[in-house]
Short mmCIF file of C-alpha atoms in Angstrom, two decimals:
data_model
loop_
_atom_site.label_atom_id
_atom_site.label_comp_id
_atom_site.label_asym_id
_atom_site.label_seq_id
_atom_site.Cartn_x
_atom_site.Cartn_y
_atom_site.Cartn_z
CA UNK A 1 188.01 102.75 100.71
CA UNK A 2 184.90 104.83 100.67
CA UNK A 3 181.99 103.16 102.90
CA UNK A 4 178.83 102.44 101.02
CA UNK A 5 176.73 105.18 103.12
CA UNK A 6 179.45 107.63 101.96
CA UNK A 7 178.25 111.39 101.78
CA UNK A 8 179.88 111.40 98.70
CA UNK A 9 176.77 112.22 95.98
CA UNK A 10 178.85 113.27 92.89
CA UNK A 11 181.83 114.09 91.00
CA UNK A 12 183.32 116.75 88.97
CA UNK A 13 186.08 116.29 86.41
CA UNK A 14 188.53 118.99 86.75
CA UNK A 15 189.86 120.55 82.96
CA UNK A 16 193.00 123.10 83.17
CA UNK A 17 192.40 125.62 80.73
CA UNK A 18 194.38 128.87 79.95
CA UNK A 19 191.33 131.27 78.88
CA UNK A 20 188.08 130.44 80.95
CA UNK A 21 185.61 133.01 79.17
CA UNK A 22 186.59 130.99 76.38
CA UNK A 23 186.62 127.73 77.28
CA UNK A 24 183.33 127.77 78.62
CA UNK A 25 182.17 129.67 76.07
CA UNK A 26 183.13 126.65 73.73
CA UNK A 27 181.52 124.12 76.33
CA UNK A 28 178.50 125.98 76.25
CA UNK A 29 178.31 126.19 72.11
CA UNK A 30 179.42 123.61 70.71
CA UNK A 31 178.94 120.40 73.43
CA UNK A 32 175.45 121.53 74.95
CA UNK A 33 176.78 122.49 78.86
CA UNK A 34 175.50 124.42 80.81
CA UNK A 35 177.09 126.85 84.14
CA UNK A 36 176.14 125.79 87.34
CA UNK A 37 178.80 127.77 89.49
CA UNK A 38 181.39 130.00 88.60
CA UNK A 39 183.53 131.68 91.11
CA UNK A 40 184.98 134.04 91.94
CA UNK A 41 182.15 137.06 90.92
CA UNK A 42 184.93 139.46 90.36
CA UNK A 43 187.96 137.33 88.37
CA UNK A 44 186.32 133.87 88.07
CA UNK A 45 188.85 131.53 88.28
CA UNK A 46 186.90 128.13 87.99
CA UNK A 47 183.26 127.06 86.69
CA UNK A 48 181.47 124.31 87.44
CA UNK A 49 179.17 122.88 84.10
CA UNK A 50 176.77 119.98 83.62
CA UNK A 51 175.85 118.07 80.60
CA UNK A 52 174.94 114.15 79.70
CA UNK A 53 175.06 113.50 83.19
CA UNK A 54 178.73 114.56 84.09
CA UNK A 55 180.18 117.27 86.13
CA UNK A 56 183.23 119.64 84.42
CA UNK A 57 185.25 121.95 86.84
CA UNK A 58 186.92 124.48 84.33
CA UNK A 59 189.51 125.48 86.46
CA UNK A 60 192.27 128.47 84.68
CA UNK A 61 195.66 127.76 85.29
CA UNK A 62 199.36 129.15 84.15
CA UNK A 63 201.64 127.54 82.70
CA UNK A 64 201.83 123.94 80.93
CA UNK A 65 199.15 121.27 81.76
CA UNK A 66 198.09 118.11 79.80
CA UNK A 67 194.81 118.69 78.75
CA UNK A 68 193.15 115.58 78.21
CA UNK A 69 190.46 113.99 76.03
CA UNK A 70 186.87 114.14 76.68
CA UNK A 71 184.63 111.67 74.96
CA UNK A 72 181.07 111.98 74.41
CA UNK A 73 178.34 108.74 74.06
CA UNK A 74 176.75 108.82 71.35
CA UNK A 75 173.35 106.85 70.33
CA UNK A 76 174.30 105.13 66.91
CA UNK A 77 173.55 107.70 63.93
CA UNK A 78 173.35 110.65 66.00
CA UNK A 79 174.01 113.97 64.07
CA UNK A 80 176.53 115.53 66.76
CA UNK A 81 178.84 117.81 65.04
CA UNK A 82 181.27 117.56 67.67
CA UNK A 83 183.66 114.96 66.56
CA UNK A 84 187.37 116.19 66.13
CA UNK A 85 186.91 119.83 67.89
CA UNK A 86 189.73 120.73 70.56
CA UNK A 87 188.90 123.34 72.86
CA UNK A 88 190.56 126.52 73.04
CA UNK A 89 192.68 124.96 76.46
CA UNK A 90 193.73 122.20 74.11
CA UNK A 91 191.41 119.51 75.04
CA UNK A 92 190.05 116.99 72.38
CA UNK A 93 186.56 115.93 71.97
CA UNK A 94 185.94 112.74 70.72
CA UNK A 95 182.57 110.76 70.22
CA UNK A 96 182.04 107.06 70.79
CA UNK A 97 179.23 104.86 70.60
CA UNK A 98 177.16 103.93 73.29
CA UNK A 99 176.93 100.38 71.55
CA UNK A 100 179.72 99.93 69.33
CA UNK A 101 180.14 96.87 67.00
CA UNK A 102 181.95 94.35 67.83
CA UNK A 103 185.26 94.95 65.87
CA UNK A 104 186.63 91.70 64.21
CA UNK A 105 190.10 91.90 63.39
CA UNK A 106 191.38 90.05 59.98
CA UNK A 107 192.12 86.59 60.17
CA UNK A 108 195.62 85.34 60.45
CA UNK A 109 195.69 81.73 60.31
CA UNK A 110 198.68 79.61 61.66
CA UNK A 111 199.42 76.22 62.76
CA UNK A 112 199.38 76.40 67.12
CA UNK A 113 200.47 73.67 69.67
CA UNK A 114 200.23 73.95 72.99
CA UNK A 115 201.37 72.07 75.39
CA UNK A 116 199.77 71.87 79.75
CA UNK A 117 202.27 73.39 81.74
CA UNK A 118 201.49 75.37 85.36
CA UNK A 119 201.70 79.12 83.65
CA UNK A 120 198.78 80.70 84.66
CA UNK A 121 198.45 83.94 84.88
CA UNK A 122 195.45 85.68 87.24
CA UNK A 123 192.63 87.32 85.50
CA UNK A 124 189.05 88.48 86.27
CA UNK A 125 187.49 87.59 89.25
CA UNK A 126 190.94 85.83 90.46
CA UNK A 127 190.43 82.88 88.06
CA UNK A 128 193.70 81.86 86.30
CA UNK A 129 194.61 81.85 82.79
CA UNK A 130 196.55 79.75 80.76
CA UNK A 131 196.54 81.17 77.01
CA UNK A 132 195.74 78.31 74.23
CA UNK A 133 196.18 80.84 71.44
CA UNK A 134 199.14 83.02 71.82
CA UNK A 135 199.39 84.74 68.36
CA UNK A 136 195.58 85.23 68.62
CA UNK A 137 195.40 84.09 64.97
CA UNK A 138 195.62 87.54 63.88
CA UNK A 139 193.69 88.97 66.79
CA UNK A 140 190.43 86.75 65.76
CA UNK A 141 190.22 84.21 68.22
CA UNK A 142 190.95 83.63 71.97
CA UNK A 143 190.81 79.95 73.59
CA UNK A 144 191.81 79.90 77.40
CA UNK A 145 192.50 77.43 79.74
CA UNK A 146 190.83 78.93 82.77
CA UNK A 147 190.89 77.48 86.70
CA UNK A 148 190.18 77.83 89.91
CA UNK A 149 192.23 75.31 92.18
CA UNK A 150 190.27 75.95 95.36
CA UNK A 151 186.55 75.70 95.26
CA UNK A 152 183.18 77.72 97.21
CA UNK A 153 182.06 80.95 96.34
CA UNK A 154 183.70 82.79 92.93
CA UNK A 155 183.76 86.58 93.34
CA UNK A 156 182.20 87.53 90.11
CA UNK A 157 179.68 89.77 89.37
CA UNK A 158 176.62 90.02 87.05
CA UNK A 159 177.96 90.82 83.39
CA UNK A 160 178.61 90.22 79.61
CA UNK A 161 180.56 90.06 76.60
CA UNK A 162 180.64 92.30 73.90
CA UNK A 163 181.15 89.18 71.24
CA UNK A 164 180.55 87.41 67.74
CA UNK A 165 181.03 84.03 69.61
CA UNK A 166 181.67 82.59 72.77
CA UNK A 167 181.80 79.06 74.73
CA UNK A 168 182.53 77.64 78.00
CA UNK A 169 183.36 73.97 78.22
CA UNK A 170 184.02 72.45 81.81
CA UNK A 171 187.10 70.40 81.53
CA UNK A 172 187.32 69.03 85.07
CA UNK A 173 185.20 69.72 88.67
CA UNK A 174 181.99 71.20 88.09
CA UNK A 175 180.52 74.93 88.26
CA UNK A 176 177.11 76.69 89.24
CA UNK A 177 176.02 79.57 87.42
CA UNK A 178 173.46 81.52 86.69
CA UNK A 179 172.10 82.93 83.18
CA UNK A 180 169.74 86.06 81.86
CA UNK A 181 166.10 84.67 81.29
CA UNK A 182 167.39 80.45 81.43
CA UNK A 183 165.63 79.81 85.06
CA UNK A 184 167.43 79.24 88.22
CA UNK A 185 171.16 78.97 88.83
CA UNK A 186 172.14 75.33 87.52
CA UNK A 187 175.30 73.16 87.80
CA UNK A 188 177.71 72.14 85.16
CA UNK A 189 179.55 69.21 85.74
CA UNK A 190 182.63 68.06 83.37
CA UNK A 191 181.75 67.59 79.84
CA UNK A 192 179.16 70.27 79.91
CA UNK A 193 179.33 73.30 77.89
CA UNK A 194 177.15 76.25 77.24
CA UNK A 195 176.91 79.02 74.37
CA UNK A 196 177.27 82.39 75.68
CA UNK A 197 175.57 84.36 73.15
CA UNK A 198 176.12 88.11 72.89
CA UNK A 199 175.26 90.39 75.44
CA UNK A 200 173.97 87.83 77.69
CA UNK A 201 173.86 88.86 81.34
CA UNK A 202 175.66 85.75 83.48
CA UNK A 203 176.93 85.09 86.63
CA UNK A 204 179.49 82.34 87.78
CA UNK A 205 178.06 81.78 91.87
CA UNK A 206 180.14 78.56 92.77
CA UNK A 207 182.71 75.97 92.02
CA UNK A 208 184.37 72.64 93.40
CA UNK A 209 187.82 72.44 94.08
CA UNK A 210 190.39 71.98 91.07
CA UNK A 211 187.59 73.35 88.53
CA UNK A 212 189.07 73.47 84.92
CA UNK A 213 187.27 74.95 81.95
CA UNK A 214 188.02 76.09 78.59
CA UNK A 215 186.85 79.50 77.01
CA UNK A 216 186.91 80.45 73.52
CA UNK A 217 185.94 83.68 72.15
CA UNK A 218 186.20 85.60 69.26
CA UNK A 219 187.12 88.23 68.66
CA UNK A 220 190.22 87.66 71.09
CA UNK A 221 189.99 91.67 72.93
CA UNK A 222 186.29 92.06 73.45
CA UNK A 223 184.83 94.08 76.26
CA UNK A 224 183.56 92.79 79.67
CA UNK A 225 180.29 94.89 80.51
CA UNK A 226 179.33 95.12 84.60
CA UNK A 227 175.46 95.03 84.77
CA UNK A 228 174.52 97.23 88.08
CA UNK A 229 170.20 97.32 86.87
CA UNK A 230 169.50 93.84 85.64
CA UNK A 231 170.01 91.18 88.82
CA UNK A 232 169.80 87.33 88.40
CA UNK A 233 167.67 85.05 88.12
CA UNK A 234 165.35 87.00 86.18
CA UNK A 235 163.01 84.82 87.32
CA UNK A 236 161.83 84.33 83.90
CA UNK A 237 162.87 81.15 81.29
CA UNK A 238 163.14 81.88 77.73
CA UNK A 239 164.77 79.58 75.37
CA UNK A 240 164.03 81.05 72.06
CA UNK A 241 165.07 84.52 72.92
CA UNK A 242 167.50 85.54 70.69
CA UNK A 243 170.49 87.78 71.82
CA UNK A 244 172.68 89.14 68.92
CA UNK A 245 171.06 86.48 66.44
CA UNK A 246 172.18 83.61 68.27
CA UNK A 247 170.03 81.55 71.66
CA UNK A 248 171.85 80.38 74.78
CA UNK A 249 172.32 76.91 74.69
CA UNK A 250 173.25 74.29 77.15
CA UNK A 251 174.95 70.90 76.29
CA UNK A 252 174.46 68.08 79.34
CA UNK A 253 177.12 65.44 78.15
CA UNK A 254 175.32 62.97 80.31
CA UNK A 255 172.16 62.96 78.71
CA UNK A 256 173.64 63.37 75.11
CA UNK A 257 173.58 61.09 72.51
CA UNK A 258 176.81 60.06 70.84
CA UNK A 259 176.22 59.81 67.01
CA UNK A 260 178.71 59.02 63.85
CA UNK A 261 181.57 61.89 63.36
CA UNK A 262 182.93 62.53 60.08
CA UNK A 263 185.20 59.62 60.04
CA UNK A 264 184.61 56.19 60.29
CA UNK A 265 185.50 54.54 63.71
CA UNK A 266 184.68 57.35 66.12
CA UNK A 267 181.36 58.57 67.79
CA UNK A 268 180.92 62.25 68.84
CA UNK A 269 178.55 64.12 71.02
CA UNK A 270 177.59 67.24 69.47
CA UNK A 271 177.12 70.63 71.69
CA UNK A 272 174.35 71.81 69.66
CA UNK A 273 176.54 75.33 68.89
CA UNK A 274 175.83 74.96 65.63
CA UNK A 275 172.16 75.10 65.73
CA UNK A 276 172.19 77.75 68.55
CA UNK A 277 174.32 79.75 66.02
CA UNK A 278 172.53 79.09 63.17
CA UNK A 279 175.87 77.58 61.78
CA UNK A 280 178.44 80.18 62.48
CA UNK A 281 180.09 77.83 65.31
CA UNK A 282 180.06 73.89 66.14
CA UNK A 283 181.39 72.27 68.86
CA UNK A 284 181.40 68.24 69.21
CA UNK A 285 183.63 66.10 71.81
CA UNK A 286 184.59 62.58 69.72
CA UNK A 287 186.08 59.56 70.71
CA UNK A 288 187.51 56.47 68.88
CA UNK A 289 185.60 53.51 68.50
CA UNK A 290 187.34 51.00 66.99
CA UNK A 291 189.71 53.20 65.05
CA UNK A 292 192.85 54.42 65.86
CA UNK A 293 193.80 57.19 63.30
CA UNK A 294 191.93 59.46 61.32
CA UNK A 295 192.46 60.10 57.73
CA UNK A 296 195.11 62.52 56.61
CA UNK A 297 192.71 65.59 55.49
CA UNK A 298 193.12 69.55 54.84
CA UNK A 299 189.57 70.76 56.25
CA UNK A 300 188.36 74.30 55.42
CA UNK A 301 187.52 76.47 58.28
CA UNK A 302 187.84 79.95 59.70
CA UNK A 303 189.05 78.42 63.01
CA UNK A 304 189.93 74.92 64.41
CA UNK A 305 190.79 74.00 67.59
CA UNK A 306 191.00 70.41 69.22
CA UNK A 307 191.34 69.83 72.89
CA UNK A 308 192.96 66.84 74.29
CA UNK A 309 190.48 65.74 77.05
CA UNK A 310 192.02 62.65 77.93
CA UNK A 311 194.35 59.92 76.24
CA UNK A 312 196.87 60.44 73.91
CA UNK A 313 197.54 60.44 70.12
CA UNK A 314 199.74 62.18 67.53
CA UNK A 315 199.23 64.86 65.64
CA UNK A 316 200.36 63.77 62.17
CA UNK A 317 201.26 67.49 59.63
CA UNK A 318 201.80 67.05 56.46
CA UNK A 319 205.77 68.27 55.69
CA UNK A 320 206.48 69.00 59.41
CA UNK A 321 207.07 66.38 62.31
CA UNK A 322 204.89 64.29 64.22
CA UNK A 323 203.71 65.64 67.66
CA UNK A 324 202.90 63.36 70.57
CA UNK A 325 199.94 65.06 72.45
CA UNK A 326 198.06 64.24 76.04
CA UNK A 327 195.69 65.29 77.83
CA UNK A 328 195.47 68.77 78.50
CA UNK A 329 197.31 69.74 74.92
CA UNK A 330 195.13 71.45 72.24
CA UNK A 331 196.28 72.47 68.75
CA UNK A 332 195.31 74.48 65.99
CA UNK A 333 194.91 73.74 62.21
CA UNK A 334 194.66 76.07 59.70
CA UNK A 335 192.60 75.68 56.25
CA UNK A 336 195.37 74.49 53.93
CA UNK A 337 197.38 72.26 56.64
CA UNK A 338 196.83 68.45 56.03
CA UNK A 339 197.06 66.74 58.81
CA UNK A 340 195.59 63.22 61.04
CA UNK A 341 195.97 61.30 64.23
CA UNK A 342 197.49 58.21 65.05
CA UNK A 343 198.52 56.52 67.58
CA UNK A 344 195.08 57.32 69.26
CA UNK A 345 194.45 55.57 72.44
CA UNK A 346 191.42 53.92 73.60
CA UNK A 347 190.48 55.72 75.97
CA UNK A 348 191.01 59.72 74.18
CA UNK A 349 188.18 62.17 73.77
CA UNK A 350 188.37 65.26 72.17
CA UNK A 351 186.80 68.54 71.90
CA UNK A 352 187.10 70.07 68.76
CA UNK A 353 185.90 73.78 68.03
CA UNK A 354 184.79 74.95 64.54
CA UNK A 355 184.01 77.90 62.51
CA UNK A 356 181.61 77.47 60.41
CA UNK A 357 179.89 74.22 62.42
CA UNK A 358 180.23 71.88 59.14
CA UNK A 359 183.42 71.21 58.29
CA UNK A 360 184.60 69.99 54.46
CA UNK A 361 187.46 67.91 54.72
CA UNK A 362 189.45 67.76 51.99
CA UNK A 363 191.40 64.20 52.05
#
């Protein structure tokens, strides 16, 4: 491993080609490099080129080599008429956007349970994953069971999330982190939840012991960005900025009020997703109060996940069998499944996670 006072103060990327003259004659014409070095004077053998801040080492070879693909960023709209070429040596150019959209794969509902069990798998910043959504619902959503079993310092970094939508929602133990423009590093304890809106630079700093959350994103693959400029805390709160269309929100579930859910005989505190969104999302943790089952209903949605928080109930479908669920089960229902719960102790909670935020049940 390289120190950080390494007198390393560059890099070159070394292309095989057959014909040099020609290669960097293509270089030169067609993607905008320029020669730095080329040696040797009398039978050049390699040149050295620069362009959009990268080093190429054209280096002529015999024989067979693989020659690679070189990809060029590209500010949305920009008239580069480079896309497709392959260089005389065989390499292929391709241009991608600096900022590409976020792709959003079509949507594949079907019916998912999941059970807890102890498969996690490790992940970024050695917090372990246990996937709520295996089929992806067509490669549209992504809900994670994500924890850390021994608390202190989390080895994350300052980033964000290429996304249309994404939560967290601290399950058990509590977490401290730290968000782009929202103030100083604050601490979410369990039943908190924040909207991570797109491209919003965040940190996670610290966590207690046994610290269980759940993540849900969408679309499922979406990249993780390192930010090396911007450093948190800003220094700076802003709560109507608006990042991708959406604003970061913060739910404190023990200041919330709990208000009437859909059905009669529960309560719910909502996350305030919804109006962060402007209605693409919800998200709303309900409990019974004085019921016991809900109403057999088909709901329309795009996604809708429930997460057993604590109690028990079953899952009632309509033409398939009755599930008993506990804490630490979720399940998700697509738009023409009819389904209910029963059995619904007194002391369950549930968070449930929507697209759109209002839901249109259909009993």
């Amino acid at each position: 491993m390289l120190a950080t006072d390494s007198p390393i103060h560059g890099m070159a990327i070394v292309i095989p080609c057959w014909d040099l003259d020609e290669t960097v004659d293509f270089f030169q014409d067609h993607l905008g490099f320029r020669i730095e070095v080329i040696s040797p004077a009398d039978s050049p053998r390699t040149a050295l080129m620069s362009g959009h801040g990268a080093l190429v080492r054209l280096h002529r070879v015999e024989g067979s080599f693989d020659p690679g693909v070189l990809e060029l960023l590209c500010e949305d709209g920009a008239n580069v008429n480079a896309q497709g070429l392959i260089a005389p040596n065989g390499t292929r150019v391709r241009l991608v956007p600096m900022q590409p959209e976020v792709a959003l794969p079509a949507l594949d509902q079907s019916l998912v349970i999941s059970r807890l069990s102890n498969d996690f798998g490790t992940g970024r910043a050695s917090m372990q994953y246990r996937d709520l959504v295996p089929d992806r619902q067509g490669g549209r959503f992504i809900a994670s069971h994500i924890r850390i079993p021994s608390g202190g310092p989390v080895p994350d970094y300052v980033h964000f999330h290429k996304v249309r939508f994404q939560m967290i929602f601290v399950y058990r133990g509590w977490v401290k982190v730290v968000y782009e423009d929202q103030g100083e590093p604050f601490v979410m304890q369990a039943g908190d939840c924040v909207l991570q809106p797109p491209t919003i630079r965040h940190r996670v700093l610290e966590s207690s012991d046994g610290l269980d959350v759940i993540e849900i994103g969408c679309p499922a693959e979406h990249d993780t960005v390192a930010e090396h400029t911007i450093t948190l805390p800003t220094g700076q709160t802003i709560p109507d900025r608006d990042f991708g269309g959406q604003l970061f929100s913060r739910h404190v579930a023990a200041s919330a009020p709990w208000t009437p859910f859909r059905f009669d005989g529960f309560s719910q505190q909502d996350c305030g997703i919804g109006a962060a969104t402007h209605g693409l999302a919800g998200a709303r943790v309900f409990r019974p109060e004085g019921a016991d089952s809900t109403p057999m209903a088909a709901i329309d949605n795009e996604f809708l996940f429930t997460f057993i928080l604590d109690g028990e109930a079953e899952l009632v479908l309509e033409g398939l069998d009755t599930q008993r669920l506990g804490a630490g089960d979720s399940f998700i229902i697509p738009a023409d499944q009819r389904y209910g719960l029963s059995g619904i102790s007194a002391d369950a909670r549930f968070l449930e996670v929507s697209l759109p935020a209002d839901l249109q049940p259909r009993v």
